[in-house]
Amino acid sequence: MRKKTEATRANVLLTGFDPFDREAVNPSWEAVRALDGWKVEGATVHARQVPCVFGEAIETLASAMDELKPQLVLCIGQAGGRSEITPERVAINIDDGRIADNAGHQPIDLPVIAGAPAAYFSTLPIKAMVRDLRAAGVPASVSNSAGTFVCNHIFYGLMHRIATHPVDGLRGGFIHIPYLPEQAARFPGAPSMSLAVMVQALRIAVATALSVKRDVAETGGQLH
Ligand code: PCA
Protein backbone atom coordinates (compact mmCIF):
# COMPACT_ATOMS: atom_id res chain seq x y z
CA MET A 1 0.00 0.00 0.00
CA ARG A 2 2.69 2.41 1.02
CA LYS A 3 4.75 1.52 -2.04
CA LYS A 4 1.81 2.21 -4.34
CA THR A 5 1.20 5.62 -2.80
CA GLU A 6 4.82 6.58 -3.28
CA ALA A 7 4.96 5.27 -6.83
CA THR A 8 1.84 7.05 -7.99
CA ARG A 9 2.90 10.31 -6.44
CA ALA A 10 6.47 10.44 -7.70
CA ASN A 11 5.42 12.90 -10.35
CA VAL A 12 5.97 16.61 -10.70
CA LEU A 13 3.59 18.51 -12.97
CA LEU A 14 4.90 21.66 -14.62
CA THR A 15 2.56 23.72 -16.75
CA GLY A 16 3.29 26.53 -19.22
CA PHE A 17 0.89 28.65 -21.26
CA ASP A 18 0.45 29.01 -24.97
CA PRO A 19 1.36 32.42 -26.45
CA PHE A 20 -1.08 35.30 -25.87
CA ASP A 21 -1.34 39.04 -26.50
CA ARG A 22 0.00 38.77 -30.09
CA GLU A 23 3.22 37.04 -29.01
CA ALA A 24 4.69 34.22 -31.10
CA VAL A 25 6.05 32.33 -28.08
CA ASN A 26 5.42 32.05 -24.37
CA PRO A 27 8.60 31.60 -22.32
CA SER A 28 6.67 29.57 -19.75
CA TRP A 29 5.95 26.78 -22.21
CA GLU A 30 9.42 26.98 -23.78
CA ALA A 31 11.07 26.59 -20.37
CA VAL A 32 8.70 23.95 -19.05
CA ARG A 33 8.87 21.71 -22.08
CA ALA A 34 12.66 21.64 -21.87
CA LEU A 35 12.24 19.82 -18.53
CA ASP A 36 9.75 17.15 -19.66
CA GLY A 37 11.07 13.76 -18.49
CA TRP A 38 13.67 15.22 -16.12
CA LYS A 39 14.21 13.02 -13.04
CA VAL A 40 14.81 14.90 -9.81
CA GLU A 41 14.79 13.81 -6.15
CA GLY A 42 13.24 10.47 -7.17
CA ALA A 43 10.38 12.11 -9.09
CA THR A 44 9.69 12.51 -12.81
CA VAL A 45 8.79 15.87 -14.29
CA HIS A 46 5.86 16.07 -16.72
CA ALA A 47 5.36 19.22 -18.79
CA ARG A 48 1.90 20.20 -20.01
CA GLN A 49 0.76 23.18 -22.06
CA VAL A 50 -2.36 24.99 -20.92
CA PRO A 51 -4.46 27.38 -23.00
CA CYS A 52 -4.45 31.05 -22.07
CA VAL A 53 -8.23 30.90 -21.70
CA PHE A 54 -10.28 31.51 -18.55
CA GLY A 55 -11.95 28.27 -17.46
CA GLU A 56 -10.19 25.99 -19.96
CA ALA A 57 -6.85 26.60 -18.25
CA ILE A 58 -8.16 25.21 -14.96
CA GLU A 59 -9.91 22.29 -16.73
CA THR A 60 -6.69 21.32 -18.52
CA LEU A 61 -4.76 21.51 -15.26
CA ALA A 62 -7.36 19.39 -13.46
CA SER A 63 -7.21 16.63 -16.10
CA ALA A 64 -3.42 16.56 -15.91
CA MET A 65 -3.59 16.29 -12.11
CA ASP A 66 -6.16 13.46 -12.35
CA GLU A 67 -3.91 11.61 -14.76
CA LEU A 68 -0.54 12.13 -13.07
CA LYS A 69 -1.47 12.36 -9.37
CA PRO A 70 1.56 14.58 -8.81
CA GLN A 71 3.18 15.38 -5.48
CA LEU A 72 4.17 18.83 -6.71
CA VAL A 73 2.41 21.14 -9.17
CA LEU A 74 4.19 24.22 -10.39
CA CYS A 75 2.38 26.45 -12.88
CA ILE A 76 4.52 28.90 -14.82
CA GLY A 77 3.49 32.03 -16.71
CA GLN A 78 4.97 34.97 -18.59
CA ALA A 79 5.11 38.33 -16.85
CA GLY A 80 6.33 40.72 -19.53
CA GLY A 81 8.14 43.66 -17.96
CA ARG A 82 9.45 41.77 -14.93
CA SER A 83 13.20 41.35 -14.72
CA GLU A 84 13.33 38.43 -12.30
CA ILE A 85 12.04 34.94 -11.60
CA THR A 86 9.13 35.63 -9.26
CA PRO A 87 7.50 32.91 -7.14
CA GLU A 88 4.00 34.15 -6.33
CA ARG A 89 2.80 34.34 -2.74
CA VAL A 90 -0.97 34.56 -3.18
CA ALA A 91 -3.80 33.76 -5.59
CA ILE A 92 -6.95 35.88 -5.36
CA ASN A 93 -10.53 34.96 -6.26
CA ILE A 94 -11.01 37.50 -9.03
CA ASP A 95 -10.93 37.53 -12.82
CA ASP A 96 -10.43 41.03 -14.23
CA GLY A 97 -9.01 40.95 -17.75
CA ARG A 98 -7.14 44.01 -18.97
CA ILE A 99 -7.04 42.22 -22.33
CA ALA A 100 -9.13 39.39 -23.77
CA ASP A 101 -7.92 35.82 -23.38
CA ASN A 102 -7.14 33.59 -26.39
CA ALA A 103 -10.86 32.77 -26.78
CA GLY A 104 -11.88 36.44 -26.78
CA HIS A 105 -13.26 36.43 -23.23
CA GLN A 106 -12.60 39.41 -20.99
CA PRO A 107 -14.30 38.87 -17.62
CA ILE A 108 -14.50 41.89 -15.37
CA ASP A 109 -14.64 41.49 -11.61
CA LEU A 110 -15.98 37.95 -11.62
CA PRO A 111 -14.90 35.34 -9.06
CA VAL A 112 -12.65 32.55 -10.30
CA ILE A 113 -14.84 30.21 -8.24
CA ALA A 114 -18.11 31.60 -6.86
CA GLY A 115 -18.47 31.27 -3.11
CA ALA A 116 -14.86 30.17 -2.60
CA PRO A 117 -12.42 31.99 -0.26
CA ALA A 118 -11.05 35.42 -1.20
CA ALA A 119 -7.50 34.09 -1.54
CA TYR A 120 -5.14 31.17 -1.09
CA PHE A 121 -1.44 31.25 -0.30
CA SER A 122 1.08 29.23 -2.28
CA THR A 123 2.10 26.12 -0.35
CA LEU A 124 5.59 26.18 -1.86
CA PRO A 125 8.67 27.36 0.07
CA ILE A 126 8.79 30.63 -1.88
CA LYS A 127 11.44 32.28 0.30
CA ALA A 128 13.75 29.28 0.08
CA MET A 129 13.24 29.20 -3.68
CA VAL A 130 14.25 32.85 -3.98
CA ARG A 131 17.25 32.23 -1.71
CA ASP A 132 18.44 29.27 -3.79
CA LEU A 133 17.89 31.06 -7.09
CA ARG A 134 19.91 34.07 -5.96
CA ALA A 135 22.65 31.81 -4.62
CA ALA A 136 22.91 30.25 -8.08
CA GLY A 137 23.22 33.70 -9.68
CA VAL A 138 19.64 33.96 -10.95
CA PRO A 139 17.76 37.22 -10.23
CA ALA A 140 14.65 36.35 -8.19
CA SER A 141 12.18 37.91 -5.77
CA VAL A 142 8.91 36.98 -4.11
CA SER A 143 5.93 38.55 -5.86
CA ASN A 144 2.90 39.53 -3.84
CA SER A 145 0.50 39.73 -6.76
CA ALA A 146 -0.01 37.36 -9.68
CA GLY A 147 -2.34 39.92 -11.31
CA THR A 148 -5.96 39.26 -12.26
CA PHE A 149 -5.58 37.54 -15.64
CA VAL A 150 -5.28 33.85 -16.58
CA CYS A 151 -2.16 33.23 -14.48
CA ASN A 152 -3.81 34.27 -11.23
CA HIS A 153 -6.88 32.33 -12.44
CA ILE A 154 -5.05 29.00 -12.87
CA PHE A 155 -3.07 29.59 -9.66
CA TYR A 156 -6.33 30.14 -7.76
CA GLY A 157 -7.89 27.07 -9.41
CA LEU A 158 -4.86 24.99 -8.42
CA MET A 159 -4.87 26.10 -4.81
CA HIS A 160 -8.64 25.68 -4.51
CA ARG A 161 -8.36 22.14 -5.81
CA ILE A 162 -5.56 21.33 -3.39
CA ALA A 163 -7.62 22.80 -0.53
CA THR A 164 -10.79 20.93 -1.47
CA HIS A 165 -9.22 17.60 -2.57
CA PRO A 166 -6.47 17.25 0.03
CA VAL A 167 -3.76 14.71 -0.82
CA ASP A 168 -1.08 14.06 1.76
CA GLY A 169 2.06 15.98 0.89
CA LEU A 170 0.69 17.58 -2.30
CA ARG A 171 1.98 21.11 -2.74
CA GLY A 172 1.46 23.68 -5.43
CA GLY A 173 2.18 27.20 -6.53
CA PHE A 174 2.95 29.58 -9.34
CA ILE A 175 6.02 31.32 -10.76
CA HIS A 176 6.03 34.24 -13.18
CA ILE A 177 9.02 34.55 -15.51
CA PRO A 178 10.27 37.41 -17.74
CA TYR A 179 10.15 37.84 -21.50
CA LEU A 180 12.65 35.99 -23.65
CA PRO A 181 15.18 38.33 -25.33
CA GLU A 182 13.48 37.96 -28.72
CA GLN A 183 10.21 39.18 -27.20
CA ALA A 184 11.79 42.10 -25.34
CA ALA A 185 13.49 43.24 -28.55
CA ARG A 186 10.08 44.45 -29.71
CA PHE A 187 9.70 46.64 -26.60
CA PRO A 188 12.90 48.69 -26.28
CA GLY A 189 13.95 48.96 -22.66
CA ALA A 190 11.97 45.92 -21.51
CA PRO A 191 13.92 43.40 -19.42
CA SER A 192 14.39 39.79 -20.50
CA MET A 193 16.09 36.53 -19.51
CA SER A 194 17.60 33.84 -21.71
CA LEU A 195 15.83 30.51 -22.05
CA ALA A 196 18.87 28.71 -20.65
CA VAL A 197 18.79 30.76 -17.44
CA MET A 198 15.02 30.31 -17.10
CA VAL A 199 15.30 26.52 -17.52
CA GLN A 200 18.06 26.45 -14.91
CA ALA A 201 15.87 28.57 -12.63
CA LEU A 202 13.00 26.10 -12.91
CA ARG A 203 15.35 23.21 -12.10
CA ILE A 204 16.35 25.02 -8.91
CA ALA A 205 12.75 25.91 -8.04
CA VAL A 206 11.58 22.30 -8.45
CA ALA A 207 14.51 20.85 -6.48
CA THR A 208 13.96 23.32 -3.64
CA ALA A 209 10.21 22.76 -3.62
CA LEU A 210 10.78 19.00 -3.33
CA SER A 211 13.44 19.16 -0.65
CA VAL A 212 12.48 22.09 1.61
CA LYS A 213 9.41 21.17 3.64
CA ARG A 214 9.34 24.23 5.85
CA ASP A 215 9.97 27.64 4.33
CA VAL A 216 12.73 29.86 5.66
CA ALA A 217 11.97 33.15 7.42
CA GLU A 218 13.59 35.78 5.21
CA THR A 219 12.16 39.08 4.17
CA GLY A 220 10.33 39.04 0.86
CA GLY A 221 7.96 41.92 1.44
CA GLN A 222 7.44 45.18 -0.38
CA LEU A 223 6.51 48.63 0.88
CA HIS A 224 3.91 49.08 -1.89
N1 PCA B 1 0.86 35.10 -18.53
C1 PCA B 1 -0.47 35.64 -18.33
C2 PCA B 1 -1.41 34.54 -18.75
C3 PCA B 1 -0.59 33.56 -19.49
C4 PCA B 1 0.80 33.93 -19.22
O1 PCA B 1 1.79 33.28 -19.55
C5 PCA B 1 -0.69 36.18 -16.93
O2 PCA B 1 0.29 36.59 -16.28
O3 PCA B 1 -1.82 36.19 -16.45
mmCIF file of C-alpha atoms and ligand atoms in Angstrom, residues 17 20 26 28 52 77-78 149-152 176, ligand 1:
data_model
loop_
_atom_site.group_PDB
_atom_site.id
_atom_site.type_symbol
_atom_site.label_atom_id
_atom_site.label_comp_id
_atom_site.label_asym_id
_atom_site.label_seq_id
_atom_site.Cartn_x
_atom_site.Cartn_y
_atom_site.Cartn_z
ATOM 1 C CA PHE A 17 0.888 28.654 -21.259
ATOM 2 C CA PHE A 20 -1.075 35.299 -25.867
ATOM 3 C CA ASN A 26 5.417 32.047 -24.372
ATOM 4 C CA SER A 28 6.673 29.569 -19.750
ATOM 5 C CA CYS A 52 -4.447 31.053 -22.068
ATOM 6 C CA GLY A 77 3.491 32.032 -16.714
ATOM 7 C CA GLN A 78 4.969 34.972 -18.585
ATOM 8 C CA PHE A 149 -5.577 37.542 -15.642
ATOM 9 C CA VAL A 150 -5.284 33.850 -16.579
ATOM 10 C CA CYS A 151 -2.157 33.233 -14.483
ATOM 11 C CA ASN A 152 -3.811 34.265 -11.232
ATOM 12 C CA HIS A 176 6.031 34.242 -13.176
HETATM 13 N N1 PCA B 1 0.860 35.098 -18.527
HETATM 14 C C1 PCA B 1 -0.466 35.641 -18.334
HETATM 15 C C2 PCA B 1 -1.407 34.540 -18.745
HETATM 16 C C3 PCA B 1 -0.591 33.558 -19.487
HETATM 17 C C4 PCA B 1 0.802 33.927 -19.216
HETATM 18 O O1 PCA B 1 1.788 33.277 -19.549
HETATM 19 C C5 PCA B 1 -0.692 36.177 -16.933
HETATM 20 O O2 PCA B 1 0.290 36.589 -16.276
HETATM 21 O O3 PCA B 1 -1.823 36.185 -16.451
#
